[in-house]
CSV table of C-alpha atoms and ligand atoms in Angstrom, one decimal:
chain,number,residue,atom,x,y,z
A,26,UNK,CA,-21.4,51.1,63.1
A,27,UNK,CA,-24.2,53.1,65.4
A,28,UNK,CA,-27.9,52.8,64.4
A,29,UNK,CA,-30.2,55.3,66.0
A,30,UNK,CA,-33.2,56.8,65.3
A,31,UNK,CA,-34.9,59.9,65.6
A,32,UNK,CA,-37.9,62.0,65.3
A,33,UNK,CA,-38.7,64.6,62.7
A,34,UNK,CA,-35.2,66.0,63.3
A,35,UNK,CA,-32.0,64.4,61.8
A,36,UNK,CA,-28.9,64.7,63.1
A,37,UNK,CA,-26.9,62.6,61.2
A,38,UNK,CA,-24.1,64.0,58.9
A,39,UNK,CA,-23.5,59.9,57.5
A,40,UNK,CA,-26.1,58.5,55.8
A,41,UNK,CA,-29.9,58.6,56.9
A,42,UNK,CA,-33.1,56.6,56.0
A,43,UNK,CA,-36.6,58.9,56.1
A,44,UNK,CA,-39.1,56.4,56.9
A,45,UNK,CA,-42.8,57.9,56.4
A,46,UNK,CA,-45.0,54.4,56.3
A,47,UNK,CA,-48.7,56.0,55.4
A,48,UNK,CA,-47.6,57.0,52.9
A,49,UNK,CA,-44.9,59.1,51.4
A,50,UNK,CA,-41.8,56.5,51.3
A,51,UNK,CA,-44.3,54.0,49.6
A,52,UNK,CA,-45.4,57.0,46.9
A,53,UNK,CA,-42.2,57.7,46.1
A,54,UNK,CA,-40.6,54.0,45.9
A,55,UNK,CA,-43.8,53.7,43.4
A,56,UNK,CA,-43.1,56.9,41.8
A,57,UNK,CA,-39.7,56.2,40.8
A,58,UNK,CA,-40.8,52.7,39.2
A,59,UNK,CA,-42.4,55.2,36.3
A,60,UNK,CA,-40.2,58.4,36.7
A,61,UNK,CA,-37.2,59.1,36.1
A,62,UNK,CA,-36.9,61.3,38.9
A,63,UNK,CA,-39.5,63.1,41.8
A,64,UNK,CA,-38.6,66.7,43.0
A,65,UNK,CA,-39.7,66.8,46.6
A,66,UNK,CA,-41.1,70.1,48.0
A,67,UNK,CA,-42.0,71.5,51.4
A,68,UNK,CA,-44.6,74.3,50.0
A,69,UNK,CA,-47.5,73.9,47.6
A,70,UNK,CA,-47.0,76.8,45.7
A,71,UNK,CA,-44.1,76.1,44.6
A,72,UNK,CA,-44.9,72.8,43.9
A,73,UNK,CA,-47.5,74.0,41.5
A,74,UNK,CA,-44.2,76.6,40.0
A,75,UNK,CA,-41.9,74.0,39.7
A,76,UNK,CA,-44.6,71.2,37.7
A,77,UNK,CA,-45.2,74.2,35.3
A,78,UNK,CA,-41.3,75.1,35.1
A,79,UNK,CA,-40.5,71.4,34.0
A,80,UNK,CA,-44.0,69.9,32.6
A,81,UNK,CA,-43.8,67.9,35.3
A,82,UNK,CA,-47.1,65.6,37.1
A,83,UNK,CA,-48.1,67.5,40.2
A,84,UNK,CA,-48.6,64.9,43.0
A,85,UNK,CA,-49.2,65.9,46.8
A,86,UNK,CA,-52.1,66.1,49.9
A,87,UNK,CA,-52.3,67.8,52.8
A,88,UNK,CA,-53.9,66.0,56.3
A,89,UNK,CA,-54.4,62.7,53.4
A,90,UNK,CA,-56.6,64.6,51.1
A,91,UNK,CA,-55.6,64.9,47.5
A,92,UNK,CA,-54.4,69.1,47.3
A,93,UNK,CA,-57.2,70.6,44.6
A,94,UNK,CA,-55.9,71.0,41.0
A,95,UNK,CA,-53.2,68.8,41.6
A,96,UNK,CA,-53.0,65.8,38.8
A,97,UNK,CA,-52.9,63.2,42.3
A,98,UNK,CA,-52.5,62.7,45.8
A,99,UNK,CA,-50.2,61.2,47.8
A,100,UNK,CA,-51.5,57.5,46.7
A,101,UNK,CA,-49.1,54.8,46.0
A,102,UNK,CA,-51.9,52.8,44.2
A,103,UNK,CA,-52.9,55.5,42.3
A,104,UNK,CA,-49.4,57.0,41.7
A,105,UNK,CA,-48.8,53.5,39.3
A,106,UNK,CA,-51.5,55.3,36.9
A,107,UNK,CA,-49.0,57.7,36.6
A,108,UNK,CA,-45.7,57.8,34.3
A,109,UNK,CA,-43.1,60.3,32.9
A,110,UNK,CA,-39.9,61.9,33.2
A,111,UNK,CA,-40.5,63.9,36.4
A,112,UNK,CA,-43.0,64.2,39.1
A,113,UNK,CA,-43.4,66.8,41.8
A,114,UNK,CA,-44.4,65.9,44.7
A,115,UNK,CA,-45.3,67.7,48.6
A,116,UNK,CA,-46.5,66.2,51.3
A,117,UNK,CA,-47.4,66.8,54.6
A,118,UNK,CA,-44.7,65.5,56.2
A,119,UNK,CA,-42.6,63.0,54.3
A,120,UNK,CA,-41.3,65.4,51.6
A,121,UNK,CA,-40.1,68.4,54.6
A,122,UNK,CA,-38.2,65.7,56.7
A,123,UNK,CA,-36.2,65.5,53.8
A,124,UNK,CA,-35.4,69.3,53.6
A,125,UNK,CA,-34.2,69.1,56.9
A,126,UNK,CA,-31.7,66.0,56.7
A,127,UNK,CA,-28.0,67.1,56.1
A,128,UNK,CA,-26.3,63.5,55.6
A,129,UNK,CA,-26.9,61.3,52.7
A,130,UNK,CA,-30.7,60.6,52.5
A,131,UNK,CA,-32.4,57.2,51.5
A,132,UNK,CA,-35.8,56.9,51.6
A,133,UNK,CA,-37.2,53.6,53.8
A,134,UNK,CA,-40.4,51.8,54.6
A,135,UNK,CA,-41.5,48.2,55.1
A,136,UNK,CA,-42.0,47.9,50.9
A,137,UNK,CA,-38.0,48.4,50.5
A,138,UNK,CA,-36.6,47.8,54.0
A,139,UNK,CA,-33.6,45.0,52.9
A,140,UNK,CA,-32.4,47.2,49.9
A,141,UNK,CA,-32.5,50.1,51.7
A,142,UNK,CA,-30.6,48.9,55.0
A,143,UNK,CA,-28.0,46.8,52.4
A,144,UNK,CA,-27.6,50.3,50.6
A,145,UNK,CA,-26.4,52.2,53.9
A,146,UNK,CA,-24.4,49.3,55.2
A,147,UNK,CA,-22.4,49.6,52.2
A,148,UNK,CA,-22.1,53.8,51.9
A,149,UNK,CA,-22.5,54.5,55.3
A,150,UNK,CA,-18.4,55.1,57.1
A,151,UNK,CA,-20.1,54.6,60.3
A,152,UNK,CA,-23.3,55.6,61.5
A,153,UNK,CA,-27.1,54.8,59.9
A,154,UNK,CA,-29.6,57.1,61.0
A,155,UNK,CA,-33.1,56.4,61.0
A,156,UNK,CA,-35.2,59.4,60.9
A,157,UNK,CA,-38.9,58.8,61.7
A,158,UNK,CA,-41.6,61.2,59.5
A,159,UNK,CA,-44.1,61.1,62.4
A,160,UNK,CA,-46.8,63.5,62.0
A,161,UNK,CA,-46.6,67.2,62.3
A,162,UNK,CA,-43.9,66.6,64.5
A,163,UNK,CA,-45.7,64.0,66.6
A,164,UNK,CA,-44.4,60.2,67.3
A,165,UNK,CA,-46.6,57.9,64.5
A,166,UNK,CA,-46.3,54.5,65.6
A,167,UNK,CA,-46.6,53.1,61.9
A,168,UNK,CA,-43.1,54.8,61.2
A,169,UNK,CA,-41.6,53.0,64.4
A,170,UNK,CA,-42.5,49.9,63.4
A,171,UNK,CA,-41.2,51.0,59.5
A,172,UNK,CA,-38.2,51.8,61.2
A,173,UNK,CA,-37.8,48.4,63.3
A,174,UNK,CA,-38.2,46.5,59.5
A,175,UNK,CA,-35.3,48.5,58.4
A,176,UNK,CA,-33.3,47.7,61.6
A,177,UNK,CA,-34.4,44.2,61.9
A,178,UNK,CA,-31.9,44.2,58.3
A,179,UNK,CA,-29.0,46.3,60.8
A,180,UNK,CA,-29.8,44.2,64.1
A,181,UNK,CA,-25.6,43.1,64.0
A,182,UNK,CA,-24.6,46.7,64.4
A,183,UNK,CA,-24.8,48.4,67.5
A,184,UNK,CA,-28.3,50.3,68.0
A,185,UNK,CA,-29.3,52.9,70.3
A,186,UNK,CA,-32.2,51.8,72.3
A,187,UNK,CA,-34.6,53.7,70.3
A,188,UNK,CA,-33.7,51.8,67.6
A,189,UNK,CA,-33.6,48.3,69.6
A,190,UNK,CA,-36.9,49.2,71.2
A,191,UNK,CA,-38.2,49.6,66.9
A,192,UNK,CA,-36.5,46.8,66.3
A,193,UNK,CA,-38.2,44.3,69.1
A,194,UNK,CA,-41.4,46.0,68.6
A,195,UNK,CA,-41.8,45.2,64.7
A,196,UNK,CA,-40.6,41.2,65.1
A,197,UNK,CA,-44.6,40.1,65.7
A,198,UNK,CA,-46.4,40.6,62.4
A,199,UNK,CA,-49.9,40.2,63.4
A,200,UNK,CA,-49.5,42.9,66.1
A,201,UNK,CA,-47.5,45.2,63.6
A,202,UNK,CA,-50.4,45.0,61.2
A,203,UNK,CA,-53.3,45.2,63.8
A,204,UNK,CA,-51.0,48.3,65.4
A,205,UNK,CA,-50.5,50.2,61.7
A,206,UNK,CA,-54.3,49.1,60.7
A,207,UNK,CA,-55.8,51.0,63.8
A,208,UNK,CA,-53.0,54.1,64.0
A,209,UNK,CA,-54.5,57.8,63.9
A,210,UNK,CA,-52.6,58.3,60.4
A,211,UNK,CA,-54.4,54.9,59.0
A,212,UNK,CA,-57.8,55.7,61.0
A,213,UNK,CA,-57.7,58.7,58.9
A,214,UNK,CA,-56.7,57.5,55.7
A,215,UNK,CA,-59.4,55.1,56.3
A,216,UNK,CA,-62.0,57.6,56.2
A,217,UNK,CA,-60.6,59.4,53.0
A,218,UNK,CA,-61.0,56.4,51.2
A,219,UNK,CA,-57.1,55.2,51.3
A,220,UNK,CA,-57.5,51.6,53.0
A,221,UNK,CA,-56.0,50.3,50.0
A,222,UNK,CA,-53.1,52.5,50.3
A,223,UNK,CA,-52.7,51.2,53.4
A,224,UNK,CA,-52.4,47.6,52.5
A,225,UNK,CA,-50.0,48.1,50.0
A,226,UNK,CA,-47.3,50.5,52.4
A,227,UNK,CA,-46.8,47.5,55.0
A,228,UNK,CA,-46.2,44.8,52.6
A,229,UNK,CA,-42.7,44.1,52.4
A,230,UNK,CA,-39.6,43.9,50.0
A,231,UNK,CA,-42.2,44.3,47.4
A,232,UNK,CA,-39.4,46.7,46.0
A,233,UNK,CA,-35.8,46.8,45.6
A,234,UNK,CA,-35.4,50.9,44.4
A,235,UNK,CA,-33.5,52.6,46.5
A,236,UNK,CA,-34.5,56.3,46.7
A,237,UNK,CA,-31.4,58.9,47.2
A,238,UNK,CA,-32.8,62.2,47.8
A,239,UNK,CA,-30.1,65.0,47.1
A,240,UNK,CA,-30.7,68.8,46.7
A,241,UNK,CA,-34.3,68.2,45.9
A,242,UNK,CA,-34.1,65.9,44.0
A,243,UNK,CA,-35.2,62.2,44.6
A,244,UNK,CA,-33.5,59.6,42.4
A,245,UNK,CA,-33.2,55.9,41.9
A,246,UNK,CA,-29.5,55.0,43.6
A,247,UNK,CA,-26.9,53.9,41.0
A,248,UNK,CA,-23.6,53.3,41.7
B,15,LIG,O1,-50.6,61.5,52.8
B,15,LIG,C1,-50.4,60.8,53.9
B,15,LIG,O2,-50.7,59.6,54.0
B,15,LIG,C2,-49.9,61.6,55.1
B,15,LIG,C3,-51.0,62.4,55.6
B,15,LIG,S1,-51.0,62.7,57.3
B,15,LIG,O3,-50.5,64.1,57.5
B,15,LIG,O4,-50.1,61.8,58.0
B,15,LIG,O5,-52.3,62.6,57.8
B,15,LIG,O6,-48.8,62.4,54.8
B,15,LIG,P1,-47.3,61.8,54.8
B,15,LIG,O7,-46.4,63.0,54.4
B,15,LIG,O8,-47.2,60.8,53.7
B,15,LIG,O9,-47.0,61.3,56.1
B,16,LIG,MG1,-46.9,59.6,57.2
């Protein structure tokens, strides 16, 4: 079994883990606790189309500030204030990584990085692809390290050396944290008021959903 990892862009056609740290994989772990499901979009109009179309909660930001007249953000503290049967949700870049991933898509970060590697171990016929959110296209260090929790659950596969660089990186948790804490993405999040937000997405195994995005559509996995 091959474990790599990319940027942005996935290439995988097995299975592949989206790993946005700060703080789209954390939202939706968190959303799925109190929705049945979350309908991830690229564009905020048709967010607002598709909330309207099925009554749904409209969550979503854009740069880390909450998108006016949406219900909320792209919090995962204050996402658990939120409940129902479906939530729509766009985000800056966490939700269009996903549009562009053609294999089956988990969603990862430190706060379900064992259930989420055991899941593709056990689906994947023989190559996990990790497939870093980044920003705007850009390498985010906080979704390396995400990345390196996931693989540090993979290590007895063979990795790629992007993916063995992630892993060694993320094995010191003082420097992860101190690394994630003064990141661009948290620096701004910071500023916006989000520091909680921030806490919470690096904590780990705090979960154990497993979140299977497929046409759209992000669900709990079941078998
Ligand atoms: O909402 C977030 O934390 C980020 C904002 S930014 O573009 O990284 O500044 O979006 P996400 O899609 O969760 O990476
Ligand atoms: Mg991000």
């Amino acid at each position: 079994m091959l474990v790599s990892l990319s940027l942005d862009k996935s290439i995988s056609k097995d299975v592949a883990i989206m790993v946005d740290v700060l703080r789209a994989s954390a939202t939706i772990n968190v959303a799925l606790n109190n929705f049945n499901k979350v309908i991830a979009v690229k564009d905020k109009d048709n967010a607002i189309e598709l909330a309207k179309k099925y009554n749904a909660v409209l969550a979503g930001e854009r740069d880390g500030a909450p998108i006016p007249g949406f219900d909320t953000g792209n919090s995962p503290v204050e996402m658990q204030n939120f409940s129902g049967d479906t939530l729509v949700l766009t985000t800056t870049n966490g939700t269009r990584i996903l549009e562009g991933i053609n294999a089956t898509a988990l969603v990862g970060s430190f706060i379900n990085a064992k259930s989420v590697a055991q899941k593709a171990s056990e689906i994947a016929e023989d190559h996990i692809e990790i497939v870093m959110a980044g920003v705007r296209g850009r390498f985010a260090i906080e979704d390396f390290l995400g990345a390196g929790e996931i693989i540090s659950y993979l290590k007895n596969y063979e990795l790629d050396e992007m993916a063995m660089a992630a892993y060694m990186a993320s094995r010191d948790e003082e420097m992860v944290k101190k690394a994630i804490m003064n990141s661009k993405s948290s620096l701004t999040l910071q500023k916006l008021g989000f520091l909680e937000d921030i806490k919470f997405s690096i904590k780990k195994n705090i979960y154990d959903i497993i979140p299977i995005y497929e046409k759209g559509i992000i669900k709990n996995y079941t078998n």
